[in-house]
Tab-separated table of C-alpha atoms and ligand atoms in Angstrom:
chain	number	residue	atom	x	y	z
A	203	MET	CA	-30.549	18.290	-0.795
A	204	THR	CA	-26.827	18.944	-1.261
A	205	VAL	CA	-25.432	21.185	1.457
A	206	ALA	CA	-22.050	22.914	1.335
A	207	ALA	CA	-20.757	22.888	4.912
A	208	LYS	CA	-20.603	26.376	6.451
A	209	ASN	CA	-17.135	27.949	5.970
A	210	ILE	CA	-15.674	24.532	5.123
A	211	PRO	CA	-14.690	23.947	1.489
A	212	ILE	CA	-16.410	20.603	1.038
A	213	THR	CA	-19.774	19.486	-0.296
A	214	VAL	CA	-21.756	17.343	2.087
A	215	PHE	CA	-24.311	14.908	0.704
A	216	ARG	CA	-27.186	13.760	2.881
A	217	THR	CA	-29.012	11.257	0.671
A	218	PRO	CA	-27.858	8.201	-1.294
A	219	SER	CA	-29.262	9.505	-4.590
A	220	GLU	CA	-27.287	12.772	-4.377
A	221	MET	CA	-24.148	10.955	-3.362
A	222	GLN	CA	-24.546	8.456	-6.230
A	223	ALA	CA	-25.148	11.271	-8.744
A	224	TRP	CA	-21.901	12.998	-7.685
A	225	SER	CA	-19.906	9.750	-7.836
A	226	ARG	CA	-21.353	8.805	-11.235
A	227	ASP	CA	-20.367	12.235	-12.605
A	228	ARG	CA	-16.812	11.783	-11.283
A	229	ARG	CA	-16.620	8.306	-12.791
A	230	ARG	CA	-17.825	9.631	-16.153
A	231	GLU	CA	-14.919	12.096	-15.970
A	232	GLY	CA	-12.617	9.078	-15.583
A	233	LYS	CA	-11.765	9.814	-11.962
A	234	THR	CA	-11.087	7.172	-9.327
A	235	ILE	CA	-12.956	7.411	-6.034
A	236	GLY	CA	-11.707	6.440	-2.588
A	237	CYS	CA	-14.056	6.100	0.355
A	238	VAL	CA	-13.218	6.329	4.065
A	239	PRO	CA	-16.169	5.155	6.183
A	240	THR	CA	-16.149	6.598	9.735
A	241	MET	CA	-18.451	7.267	12.641
A	242	GLY	CA	-16.896	10.710	13.094
A	243	ALA	CA	-14.833	11.771	16.140
A	244	LEU	CA	-11.921	11.774	13.717
A	245	HIS	CA	-8.415	11.211	15.073
A	246	ASP	CA	-5.024	10.669	13.440
A	247	GLY	CA	-5.940	7.061	12.638
A	248	HIS	CA	-8.864	8.204	10.471
A	249	LEU	CA	-6.783	10.996	8.975
A	250	SER	CA	-4.130	8.482	7.908
A	251	LEU	CA	-6.873	6.613	5.998
A	252	ILE	CA	-8.031	9.825	4.312
A	253	ARG	CA	-4.427	10.650	3.381
A	254	ALA	CA	-3.920	7.152	1.951
A	255	SER	CA	-7.075	7.540	-0.124
A	256	ALA	CA	-6.092	11.034	-1.303
A	257	ALA	CA	-2.683	9.678	-2.337
A	258	GLY	CA	-4.191	6.740	-4.260
A	259	CYS	CA	-7.412	8.155	-5.734
A	260	ASP	CA	-8.533	11.303	-7.578
A	261	GLU	CA	-11.460	11.909	-5.190
A	262	THR	CA	-11.929	10.965	-1.554
A	263	ILE	CA	-15.320	10.687	0.124
A	264	VAL	CA	-15.328	10.605	3.917
A	265	THR	CA	-18.527	9.195	5.363
A	266	ILE	CA	-19.650	10.232	8.828
A	267	PHE	CA	-22.488	8.217	10.310
A	268	VAL	CA	-22.832	6.944	13.874
A	269	ASN	CA	-24.470	3.664	13.027
A	270	PRO	CA	-27.028	2.624	15.661
A	271	THR	CA	-27.325	-0.949	14.392
A	272	GLN	CA	-23.771	-1.867	15.365
A	273	PHE	CA	-24.188	-0.837	19.016
A	274	GLY	CA	-25.567	-3.238	21.626
A	275	PRO	CA	-28.286	-2.076	24.049
A	276	ASP	CA	-25.771	-1.420	26.874
A	277	GLU	CA	-23.164	0.249	24.665
A	278	ASP	CA	-22.194	3.888	24.164
A	279	LEU	CA	-24.447	4.949	21.223
A	280	GLY	CA	-25.991	7.832	23.195
A	281	LYS	CA	-22.715	9.303	24.364
A	282	TYR	CA	-20.666	8.590	21.235
A	283	PRO	CA	-18.782	11.863	20.472
A	284	ARG	CA	-20.391	13.867	17.627
A	285	ASP	CA	-18.980	17.080	16.096
A	286	GLU	CA	-19.599	17.127	12.359
A	287	ALA	CA	-18.195	20.616	11.663
A	288	SER	CA	-14.880	19.877	13.333
A	289	ASP	CA	-14.682	16.440	11.662
A	290	LEU	CA	-15.276	18.003	8.236
A	291	LYS	CA	-12.493	20.549	8.771
A	292	LEU	CA	-10.053	17.785	9.693
A	293	ALA	CA	-11.196	15.636	6.761
A	294	VAL	CA	-10.687	18.462	4.238
A	295	ALA	CA	-7.219	19.231	5.634
A	296	ALA	CA	-6.299	15.539	5.175
A	297	GLY	CA	-7.514	15.509	1.558
A	298	ALA	CA	-11.223	14.614	1.509
A	299	THR	CA	-13.054	16.126	-1.459
A	300	SER	CA	-16.625	15.332	-0.450
A	301	ALA	CA	-18.560	13.945	2.487
A	302	TYR	CA	-21.556	11.685	2.932
A	303	CYS	CA	-23.384	12.308	6.205
A	304	PRO	CA	-26.915	10.866	6.102
A	305	ALA	CA	-29.374	11.125	8.983
A	306	VAL	CA	-30.459	7.900	10.686
A	307	GLU	CA	-33.949	8.102	9.087
A	308	VAL	CA	-32.331	8.351	5.642
A	309	MET	CA	-30.004	5.420	6.253
A	310	TYR	CA	-32.742	3.263	7.762
A	311	PRO	CA	-36.170	4.240	6.404
A	312	GLU	CA	-39.177	2.896	8.310
A	313	ASN	CA	-39.753	-0.801	7.658
A	314	SER	CA	-36.133	-1.453	6.628
A	315	SER	CA	-35.922	-5.223	6.825
A	316	VAL	CA	-32.822	-6.347	4.944
A	317	HIS	CA	-29.490	-7.117	6.632
A	318	VAL	CA	-26.144	-8.241	5.268
A	319	VAL	CA	-24.723	-11.031	7.428
A	320	GLU	CA	-21.311	-12.719	7.332
A	321	VAL	CA	-21.528	-16.034	9.182
A	322	ASN	CA	-17.970	-17.258	9.634
A	323	ILE	CA	-15.246	-14.702	10.348
A	324	SER	CA	-17.664	-12.510	12.305
A	325	THR	CA	-18.729	-15.120	14.860
A	326	GLY	CA	-15.813	-15.338	17.349
A	327	LEU	CA	-13.767	-12.658	19.144
A	328	CYS	CA	-15.752	-9.385	19.114
A	329	GLY	CA	-18.688	-11.194	17.498
A	330	GLU	CA	-19.091	-13.314	20.617
A	331	SER	CA	-19.477	-10.492	23.117
A	332	ARG	CA	-21.191	-8.131	20.627
A	333	PRO	CA	-23.618	-10.506	18.867
A	334	PHE	CA	-25.237	-8.078	16.363
A	335	HIS	CA	-22.252	-5.795	15.910
A	336	PHE	CA	-20.893	-7.163	12.631
A	337	ARG	CA	-24.343	-7.524	11.116
A	338	GLY	CA	-24.718	-3.787	11.728
A	339	VAL	CA	-21.310	-3.079	10.215
A	340	THR	CA	-21.764	-5.184	7.069
A	341	THR	CA	-25.245	-3.763	6.483
A	342	VAL	CA	-24.227	-0.132	6.876
A	343	VAL	CA	-20.991	-0.503	4.906
A	344	SER	CA	-22.909	-2.142	2.027
A	345	LYS	CA	-25.228	0.861	2.010
A	346	LEU	CA	-22.294	3.289	2.161
A	347	PHE	CA	-20.665	1.505	-0.786
A	348	ASN	CA	-23.914	1.628	-2.768
A	349	ALA	CA	-24.198	5.357	-2.115
A	350	CYS	CA	-20.534	6.315	-2.690
A	351	LEU	CA	-19.701	3.871	-5.530
A	352	PRO	CA	-15.981	3.868	-4.661
A	353	ASP	CA	-13.135	2.116	-6.463
A	354	ARG	CA	-11.326	1.639	-3.139
A	355	ALA	CA	-12.362	1.752	0.497
A	356	TYR	CA	-9.904	2.317	3.327
A	357	PHE	CA	-10.113	0.682	6.772
A	358	GLY	CA	-7.723	0.604	9.715
A	359	MET	CA	-6.095	-2.620	10.886
A	360	LYS	CA	-6.948	-1.822	14.505
A	361	ASP	CA	-10.402	-3.212	13.728
A	362	TYR	CA	-8.775	-6.322	12.335
A	363	GLN	CA	-11.825	-8.575	12.470
A	364	GLN	CA	-13.948	-5.863	10.827
A	365	LEU	CA	-11.393	-5.567	8.033
A	366	LEU	CA	-11.495	-9.327	7.331
A	367	VAL	CA	-15.283	-9.467	7.529
A	368	LEU	CA	-15.585	-6.601	5.040
A	369	ARG	CA	-13.029	-8.148	2.677
A	370	ARG	CA	-15.053	-11.350	2.717
A	371	MET	CA	-18.279	-9.421	2.139
A	372	VAL	CA	-16.787	-7.593	-0.867
A	373	ARG	CA	-15.517	-10.873	-2.298
A	374	ASP	CA	-18.675	-12.901	-1.717
A	375	LEU	CA	-21.150	-10.224	-2.839
A	376	ASP	CA	-19.060	-9.130	-5.854
A	377	PHE	CA	-18.769	-5.502	-4.846
A	378	LEU	CA	-16.733	-3.802	-7.558
A	379	LEU	CA	-14.136	-2.269	-5.277
A	380	GLU	CA	-10.914	-2.980	-3.452
A	381	ILE	CA	-10.621	-2.935	0.342
A	382	VAL	CA	-7.352	-1.355	1.472
A	383	GLY	CA	-6.148	-2.171	5.009
A	384	CYS	CA	-3.985	0.534	6.610
A	385	PRO	CA	-1.567	0.203	9.556
A	386	ILE	CA	-2.618	0.952	13.135
A	387	VAL	CA	-1.772	4.506	14.198
A	388	ARG	CA	-0.538	4.747	17.800
A	389	GLU	CA	0.008	7.466	20.367
A	390	PRO	CA	3.725	8.022	21.125
A	391	ASP	CA	3.439	5.701	24.167
A	392	GLY	CA	1.914	2.896	22.078
A	393	LEU	CA	-1.827	3.178	22.773
A	394	ALA	CA	-3.735	2.495	19.546
A	395	MET	CA	-5.747	5.547	18.480
A	396	SER	CA	-9.483	5.164	18.972
A	397	SER	CA	-12.431	7.522	19.318
A	398	ARG	CA	-13.155	5.720	22.602
A	399	ASN	CA	-9.822	6.809	24.139
A	400	LYS	CA	-11.679	10.053	24.956
A	401	TYR	CA	-13.623	8.197	27.638
A	402	LEU	CA	-10.475	7.178	29.563
A	403	THR	CA	-9.767	8.903	32.889
A	404	ASP	CA	-6.114	9.817	33.576
A	405	LYS	CA	-5.611	6.586	35.521
A	406	ALA	CA	-7.406	4.464	32.933
A	407	ARG	CA	-5.265	6.069	30.196
A	408	VAL	CA	-2.143	4.797	31.987
A	409	ASP	CA	-3.690	1.378	32.650
A	410	ALA	CA	-4.687	1.118	28.974
A	411	LEU	CA	-1.020	0.760	28.050
A	412	CYS	CA	-1.291	-2.869	29.203
A	413	LEU	CA	-2.803	-3.737	25.798
A	414	ARG	CA	0.282	-2.658	23.864
A	415	LYS	CA	2.541	-4.156	26.533
A	416	GLY	CA	0.747	-7.492	26.138
A	417	LEU	CA	1.261	-7.375	22.375
A	418	ASP	CA	4.955	-6.529	22.863
A	419	ILE	CA	5.227	-9.685	24.960
A	420	ALA	CA	3.561	-11.710	22.194
A	421	GLU	CA	5.952	-10.289	19.584
A	422	GLN	CA	8.944	-10.996	21.807
A	423	ALA	CA	7.808	-14.563	22.484
A	424	PHE	CA	7.359	-15.126	18.742
A	425	GLU	CA	10.820	-13.698	18.053
A	426	ASN	CA	12.198	-16.081	20.682
A	427	GLY	CA	10.790	-18.979	18.683
A	428	ILE	CA	7.552	-19.766	20.528
A	429	ARG	CA	5.001	-21.044	18.000
A	430	ASP	CA	2.234	-22.323	20.259
A	431	PRO	CA	-0.687	-19.847	20.066
A	432	LYS	CA	-2.012	-20.953	23.473
A	433	VAL	CA	1.337	-20.333	25.172
A	434	ILE	CA	1.577	-16.890	23.566
A	435	GLY	CA	-2.021	-16.109	24.591
A	436	GLU	CA	-1.305	-17.132	28.201
A	437	MET	CA	1.798	-14.948	28.346
A	438	VAL	CA	-0.244	-11.948	27.200
A	439	ARG	CA	-3.023	-12.800	29.678
A	440	ASP	CA	-0.561	-13.047	32.615
A	441	SER	CA	0.826	-9.633	31.760
A	442	ILE	CA	-2.569	-7.893	31.392
A	443	LYS	CA	-3.925	-9.528	34.561
A	444	GLN	CA	-1.375	-7.575	36.560
A	445	VAL	CA	-3.405	-4.414	35.908
A	446	GLU	CA	-6.239	-4.430	38.431
A	447	SER	CA	-8.686	-2.332	36.405
A	448	ALA	CA	-8.283	-4.484	33.291
A	449	GLU	CA	-11.125	-6.873	32.505
A	450	ILE	CA	-10.179	-9.220	29.693
A	451	ASP	CA	-12.902	-9.978	27.155
A	452	TYR	CA	-10.684	-12.136	24.943
A	453	ILE	CA	-7.074	-12.720	23.980
A	454	GLU	CA	-6.765	-14.918	20.910
A	455	CYS	CA	-3.984	-15.953	18.570
A	456	ARG	CA	-5.633	-17.007	15.293
A	457	ASP	CA	-4.916	-17.413	11.601
A	458	ALA	CA	-4.400	-13.907	10.198
A	459	GLU	CA	-6.388	-14.541	7.003
A	460	ASP	CA	-9.641	-15.991	8.299
A	461	LEU	CA	-9.357	-16.005	12.118
A	462	SER	CA	-9.633	-19.794	12.260
A	463	GLU	CA	-8.138	-21.532	15.299
A	464	ILE	CA	-4.599	-22.856	14.835
A	465	GLU	CA	-2.461	-25.449	16.605
A	466	THR	CA	0.855	-23.853	15.736
A	467	ILE	CA	2.015	-20.674	13.992
A	468	GLU	CA	3.210	-21.720	10.534
A	469	ASN	CA	1.516	-18.934	8.561
A	470	PRO	CA	0.853	-15.322	9.569
A	471	ALA	CA	-1.168	-15.225	12.785
A	472	VAL	CA	-2.882	-12.346	14.539
A	473	VAL	CA	-2.859	-11.828	18.286
A	474	ALA	CA	-6.095	-9.942	18.907
A	475	LEU	CA	-7.410	-8.734	22.225
A	476	ALA	CA	-10.310	-6.841	23.754
A	477	VAL	CA	-9.927	-5.479	27.263
A	478	THR	CA	-12.208	-3.197	29.264
A	479	ILE	CA	-10.347	-0.604	31.298
A	480	GLY	CA	-12.722	0.958	33.805
A	481	LYS	CA	-15.805	1.338	31.613
A	482	THR	CA	-14.063	1.599	28.249
A	483	ARG	CA	-13.711	-1.435	26.002
A	484	LEU	CA	-10.531	-1.258	23.911
A	485	ILE	CA	-9.240	-3.543	21.164
A	486	ASP	CA	-5.785	-3.959	19.670
A	487	ASN	CA	-3.780	-6.558	17.737
A	488	THR	CA	-0.497	-7.460	16.137
A	489	VAL	CA	0.322	-9.768	13.251
A	490	LEU	CA	3.075	-12.362	13.763
A	491	SER	CA	4.536	-13.285	10.432
A	492	PRO	CA	6.855	-16.274	9.909
A	493	ASP	CA	7.551	-14.962	6.365
A	494	LYS	CA	8.808	-11.657	7.705
A	495	GLU	CA	11.088	-13.565	10.026
A	496	ARG	CA	12.487	-15.586	7.104
A	497	LYS	CA	13.048	-12.407	5.066
A	498	ASP	CA	14.984	-10.799	7.918
A	499	VAL	CA	17.307	-13.774	8.279
B	842	PAF	O1	-14.938	1.342	11.933
B	842	PAF	C1	-15.910	2.126	12.045
B	842	PAF	O2	-15.774	3.289	12.398
B	842	PAF	C2	-17.315	1.606	11.744
B	842	PAF	O3	-17.463	0.291	12.141
B	842	PAF	C3	-17.697	1.781	10.273
B	842	PAF	C4	-16.829	0.934	9.364
B	842	PAF	C5	-17.607	3.231	9.863
B	842	PAF	C6	-19.145	1.325	10.051
B	842	PAF	O4	-20.036	2.065	10.802
Protein backbone atom coordinates (compact mmCIF):
# COMPACT_ATOMS: atom_id res chain seq x y z
CA MET A 1 0.00 0.00 0.00
CA THR A 2 1.18 3.53 -0.80
CA VAL A 3 1.37 5.69 2.31
CA ALA A 4 1.72 9.48 2.31
CA ALA A 5 3.94 10.30 5.30
CA LYS A 6 2.07 12.15 8.06
CA ASN A 7 2.42 15.95 7.66
CA ILE A 8 5.35 15.45 5.27
CA PRO A 9 4.71 16.25 1.60
CA ILE A 10 6.15 13.07 0.14
CA THR A 11 4.73 9.73 -0.93
CA VAL A 12 6.37 6.74 0.69
CA PHE A 13 6.31 3.40 -1.09
CA ARG A 14 6.67 0.20 0.89
CA THR A 15 6.67 -2.50 -1.79
CA PRO A 16 8.69 -2.98 -4.99
CA SER A 17 5.58 -3.25 -7.18
CA GLU A 18 4.22 0.13 -6.01
CA MET A 19 7.59 1.76 -6.37
CA GLN A 20 8.03 0.32 -9.89
CA ALA A 21 4.53 1.47 -10.91
CA TRP A 22 5.32 5.06 -9.82
CA SER A 23 8.69 5.05 -11.61
CA ARG A 24 7.20 3.58 -14.80
CA ASP A 25 4.53 6.32 -14.81
CA ARG A 26 7.23 8.99 -14.42
CA ARG A 27 9.27 7.44 -17.21
CA ARG A 28 6.22 7.36 -19.49
CA GLU A 29 5.91 11.11 -18.83
CA GLY A 30 9.50 11.44 -20.10
CA LYS A 31 10.94 12.29 -16.69
CA THR A 32 14.40 11.28 -15.51
CA ILE A 33 14.71 9.58 -12.13
CA GLY A 34 17.55 9.88 -9.64
CA CYS A 35 17.90 7.49 -6.73
CA VAL A 36 19.76 8.05 -3.45
CA PRO A 37 20.07 4.78 -1.51
CA THR A 38 20.54 5.29 2.26
CA MET A 39 20.14 3.48 5.54
CA GLY A 40 18.54 6.57 7.06
CA ALA A 41 20.10 8.65 9.87
CA LEU A 42 20.51 11.30 7.20
CA HIS A 43 23.27 13.88 7.58
CA ASP A 44 24.67 16.59 5.31
CA GLY A 45 26.57 13.97 3.29
CA HIS A 46 23.31 12.26 2.31
CA LEU A 47 21.61 15.60 1.74
CA SER A 48 24.37 16.60 -0.70
CA LEU A 49 23.56 13.44 -2.69
CA ILE A 50 19.85 14.27 -2.71
CA ARG A 51 20.63 17.82 -3.84
CA ALA A 52 22.89 16.52 -6.62
CA SER A 53 20.12 14.20 -7.79
CA ALA A 54 17.48 16.96 -7.60
CA ALA A 55 19.76 19.21 -9.67
CA GLY A 56 20.37 16.53 -12.32
CA CYS A 57 17.06 14.65 -12.52
CA ASP A 58 13.34 15.49 -12.71
CA GLU A 59 12.45 13.15 -9.82
CA THR A 60 14.50 11.99 -6.85
CA ILE A 61 13.73 8.85 -4.87
CA VAL A 62 15.43 8.52 -1.49
CA THR A 63 15.51 4.96 -0.21
CA ILE A 64 15.67 4.30 3.51
CA PHE A 65 16.39 0.73 4.52
CA VAL A 66 18.72 -0.50 7.27
CA ASN A 67 19.99 -3.55 5.47
CA PRO A 68 20.62 -6.45 7.85
CA THR A 69 22.60 -8.49 5.32
CA GLN A 70 25.49 -6.03 5.21
CA PHE A 71 26.09 -6.11 8.98
CA GLY A 72 28.33 -8.73 10.60
CA PRO A 73 27.14 -10.60 13.71
CA ASP A 74 29.13 -8.34 16.08
CA GLU A 75 28.24 -5.09 14.32
CA ASP A 76 25.78 -2.32 15.17
CA LEU A 77 22.58 -3.45 13.34
CA GLY A 78 20.50 -3.39 16.55
CA LYS A 79 21.55 0.07 17.63
CA TYR A 80 21.76 1.66 14.17
CA PRO A 81 19.92 5.04 14.48
CA ARG A 82 16.38 4.94 13.01
CA ASP A 83 14.02 7.93 12.69
CA GLU A 84 12.06 7.71 9.46
CA ALA A 85 9.85 10.78 10.00
CA SER A 86 12.79 13.08 10.63
CA ASP A 87 14.74 11.56 7.71
CA LEU A 88 11.79 12.13 5.36
CA LYS A 89 11.51 15.79 6.39
CA LEU A 90 15.20 16.34 5.68
CA ALA A 91 14.97 14.46 2.38
CA VAL A 92 12.01 16.56 1.17
CA ALA A 93 13.78 19.80 2.13
CA ALA A 94 16.81 18.67 0.07
CA GLY A 95 14.66 17.89 -2.98
CA ALA A 96 13.45 14.28 -2.75
CA THR A 97 10.11 13.74 -4.49
CA SER A 98 9.35 10.22 -3.29
CA ALA A 99 10.69 7.64 -0.87
CA TYR A 100 11.07 3.88 -0.87
CA CYS A 101 11.10 2.42 2.64
CA PRO A 102 10.37 -1.33 2.57
CA ALA A 103 10.19 -3.49 5.69
CA VAL A 104 12.80 -6.23 6.11
CA GLU A 105 10.20 -8.96 5.35
CA VAL A 106 9.34 -7.21 2.08
CA MET A 107 12.96 -6.82 1.04
CA TYR A 108 13.86 -10.38 2.00
CA PRO A 109 10.82 -12.68 1.77
CA GLU A 110 11.14 -16.07 3.45
CA ASN A 111 13.34 -18.45 1.48
CA SER A 112 15.20 -15.65 -0.34
CA SER A 113 18.21 -17.47 -1.72
CA VAL A 114 19.80 -15.29 -4.40
CA HIS A 115 22.78 -13.00 -3.77
CA VAL A 116 24.71 -10.65 -6.02
CA VAL A 117 28.44 -11.07 -5.45
CA GLU A 118 31.38 -9.06 -6.81
CA VAL A 119 34.55 -11.12 -6.45
CA ASN A 120 37.45 -8.78 -7.15
CA ILE A 121 37.21 -5.18 -5.95
CA SER A 122 35.20 -6.22 -2.89
CA THR A 123 37.73 -8.68 -1.46
CA GLY A 124 40.43 -6.51 0.19
CA LEU A 125 40.23 -3.50 2.53
CA CYS A 126 36.77 -3.46 4.16
CA GLY A 127 35.95 -6.78 2.49
CA GLU A 128 38.69 -8.46 4.50
CA SER A 129 37.46 -7.49 7.96
CA ARG A 130 33.75 -7.52 6.97
CA PRO A 131 33.56 -10.70 4.85
CA PHE A 132 29.84 -10.61 3.86
CA HIS A 133 29.43 -6.85 3.86
CA PHE A 134 29.72 -6.17 0.12
CA ARG A 135 27.60 -9.18 -0.79
CA GLY A 136 24.88 -7.58 1.33
CA VAL A 137 25.41 -4.20 -0.33
CA THR A 138 25.39 -5.46 -3.93
CA THR A 139 22.33 -7.62 -3.28
CA VAL A 140 20.29 -4.88 -1.63
CA VAL A 141 21.34 -2.19 -4.11
CA SER A 142 20.36 -4.47 -7.03
CA LYS A 143 16.94 -4.85 -5.43
CA LEU A 144 16.66 -1.10 -4.82
CA PHE A 145 17.53 -0.44 -8.47
CA ASN A 146 14.95 -2.99 -9.64
CA ALA A 147 12.30 -1.32 -7.50
CA CYS A 148 13.17 2.34 -8.26
CA LEU A 149 14.19 1.97 -11.95
CA PRO A 150 16.44 5.05 -11.81
CA ASP A 151 18.40 6.68 -14.63
CA ARG A 152 21.10 7.72 -12.14
CA ALA A 153 22.07 6.63 -8.65
CA TYR A 154 24.10 8.81 -6.31
CA PHE A 155 26.72 7.52 -3.83
CA GLY A 156 29.25 9.29 -1.63
CA MET A 157 32.99 8.89 -2.16
CA LYS A 158 33.53 8.32 1.56
CA ASP A 159 32.50 4.72 0.89
CA TYR A 160 35.04 4.56 -1.89
CA GLN A 161 35.26 0.78 -2.16
CA GLN A 162 31.45 0.53 -2.17
CA LEU A 163 31.30 3.06 -5.00
CA LEU A 164 33.76 1.04 -7.13
CA VAL A 165 32.05 -2.25 -6.36
CA LEU A 166 28.68 -0.82 -7.39
CA ARG A 167 30.09 0.71 -10.57
CA ARG A 168 31.49 -2.69 -11.48
CA MET A 169 28.18 -4.37 -10.67
CA VAL A 170 26.26 -1.93 -12.89
CA ARG A 171 28.73 -2.47 -15.72
CA ASP A 172 28.92 -6.25 -15.47
CA LEU A 173 25.19 -6.86 -14.97
CA ASP A 174 24.11 -4.30 -17.60
CA PHE A 175 21.98 -2.22 -15.28
CA LEU A 176 20.55 0.60 -17.38
CA LEU A 177 21.69 3.44 -15.16
CA GLU A 178 24.63 5.66 -14.36
CA ILE A 179 26.39 5.66 -10.98
CA VAL A 180 27.33 9.18 -9.89
CA GLY A 181 30.08 9.51 -7.25
CA CYS A 182 29.83 12.65 -5.10
CA PRO A 183 32.57 14.30 -3.00
CA ILE A 184 33.03 13.55 0.70
CA VAL A 185 31.25 16.05 2.94
CA ARG A 186 33.25 16.96 6.07
CA GLU A 187 32.60 18.66 9.38
CA PRO A 188 34.37 22.05 9.64
CA ASP A 189 37.28 20.37 11.49
CA GLY A 190 37.72 17.75 8.74
CA LEU A 191 35.93 14.68 10.12
CA ALA A 192 34.09 12.94 7.28
CA MET A 193 30.33 12.91 7.90
CA SER A 194 28.95 9.51 8.83
CA SER A 195 25.86 8.22 10.60
CA ARG A 196 28.27 6.42 12.95
CA ASN A 197 29.79 9.71 14.19
CA LYS A 198 26.78 9.78 16.56
CA TYR A 199 28.36 6.96 18.55
CA LEU A 200 31.53 8.95 19.33
CA THR A 201 32.04 10.21 22.89
CA ASP A 202 33.48 13.74 23.25
CA LYS A 203 36.99 12.33 23.61
CA ALA A 204 36.56 9.88 20.73
CA ARG A 205 35.25 12.74 18.55
CA VAL A 206 38.54 14.58 19.11
CA ASP A 207 40.62 11.43 18.59
CA ALA A 208 38.72 10.72 15.36
CA LEU A 209 40.43 13.70 13.75
CA CYS A 210 43.51 11.48 13.37
CA LEU A 211 41.93 10.00 10.22
CA ARG A 212 41.83 13.32 8.38
CA LYS A 213 45.24 14.25 9.79
CA GLY A 214 46.67 11.01 8.39
CA LEU A 215 45.21 11.78 4.97
CA ASP A 216 46.64 15.32 5.12
CA ILE A 217 50.05 13.74 5.68
CA ALA A 218 49.53 11.47 2.66
CA GLU A 219 48.54 14.43 0.48
CA GLN A 220 51.53 16.43 1.68
CA ALA A 221 53.92 13.55 1.04
CA PHE A 222 52.50 13.14 -2.47
CA GLU A 223 52.87 16.88 -3.11
CA ASN A 224 56.48 16.60 -1.95
CA GLY A 225 57.08 14.03 -4.67
CA ILE A 226 56.85 10.74 -2.77
CA ARG A 227 55.43 8.09 -5.12
CA ASP A 228 55.98 4.91 -3.13
CA PRO A 229 52.57 3.75 -1.80
CA LYS A 230 54.21 1.79 1.04
CA VAL A 231 56.16 4.83 2.24
CA ILE A 232 53.01 6.96 2.15
CA GLY A 233 51.06 4.25 4.00
CA GLU A 234 53.75 4.05 6.71
CA MET A 235 53.73 7.82 7.19
CA VAL A 236 49.97 7.75 7.72
CA ARG A 237 50.28 4.76 10.08
CA ASP A 238 52.98 6.50 12.20
CA SER A 239 50.74 9.54 12.57
CA ILE A 240 47.58 7.60 13.52
CA LYS A 241 49.49 5.36 15.95
CA GLN A 242 50.18 8.40 18.09
CA VAL A 243 46.51 8.39 19.13
CA GLU A 244 46.19 5.79 21.88
CA SER A 245 42.51 4.97 21.33
CA ALA A 246 42.98 4.41 17.59
CA GLU A 247 43.00 0.80 16.41
CA ILE A 248 44.02 0.58 12.78
CA ASP A 249 42.12 -1.94 10.66
CA TYR A 250 43.89 -1.04 7.42
CA ILE A 251 45.73 1.79 5.69
CA GLU A 252 46.20 1.12 1.99
CA CYS A 253 47.36 3.11 -1.00
CA ARG A 254 45.90 1.40 -4.09
CA ASP A 255 44.97 2.06 -7.69
CA ALA A 256 41.99 4.44 -7.63
CA GLU A 257 40.09 2.66 -10.41
CA ASP A 258 40.10 -0.96 -9.27
CA LEU A 259 41.91 -1.00 -5.90
CA SER A 260 44.67 -3.24 -7.25
CA GLU A 261 48.04 -3.11 -5.48
CA ILE A 262 50.60 -0.77 -7.04
CA GLU A 263 54.38 -0.45 -6.87
CA THR A 264 54.47 3.27 -7.57
CA ILE A 265 51.92 6.05 -8.06
CA GLU A 266 51.81 6.76 -11.79
CA ASN A 267 48.02 6.94 -12.15
CA PRO A 268 45.41 8.20 -9.67
CA ALA A 269 45.72 6.30 -6.39
CA VAL A 270 43.46 6.23 -3.36
CA VAL A 271 44.71 6.25 0.21
CA ALA A 272 41.94 4.45 2.09
CA LEU A 273 41.81 3.73 5.78
CA ALA A 274 39.60 2.15 8.42
CA VAL A 275 40.29 2.93 12.06
CA THR A 276 38.30 2.05 15.17
CA ILE A 277 38.18 4.84 17.72
CA GLY A 278 36.90 3.47 21.02
CA LYS A 279 34.12 1.21 19.73
CA THR A 280 33.34 3.07 16.52
CA ARG A 281 34.82 1.94 13.21
CA LEU A 282 35.38 4.89 10.85
CA ILE A 283 36.55 4.98 7.24
CA ASP A 284 37.95 7.80 5.14
CA ASN A 285 40.06 8.28 2.00
CA THR A 286 41.69 10.70 -0.36
CA VAL A 287 42.58 10.40 -4.03
CA LEU A 288 46.13 11.33 -5.09
CA SER A 289 46.11 12.33 -8.71
CA PRO A 290 49.29 12.76 -10.79
CA ASP A 291 47.12 14.30 -13.56
CA LYS A 292 45.85 17.00 -11.24
CA GLU A 293 49.43 17.76 -10.32
CA ARG A 294 50.38 18.10 -14.00
CA LYS A 295 47.40 20.40 -14.64
CA ASP A 296 48.40 22.67 -11.77
CA VAL A 297 51.95 23.06 -13.04
O1 LIG B 1 26.03 3.39 1.90
C1 LIG B 1 25.01 2.97 2.49
O2 LIG B 1 24.36 3.67 3.25
C2 LIG B 1 24.56 1.53 2.25
O3 LIG B 1 25.64 0.69 2.10
C3 LIG B 1 23.60 1.41 1.06
C4 LIG B 1 24.28 1.77 -0.24
C5 LIG B 1 22.38 2.28 1.26
C6 LIG B 1 23.12 -0.04 0.93
O4 LIG B 1 22.45 -0.46 2.06
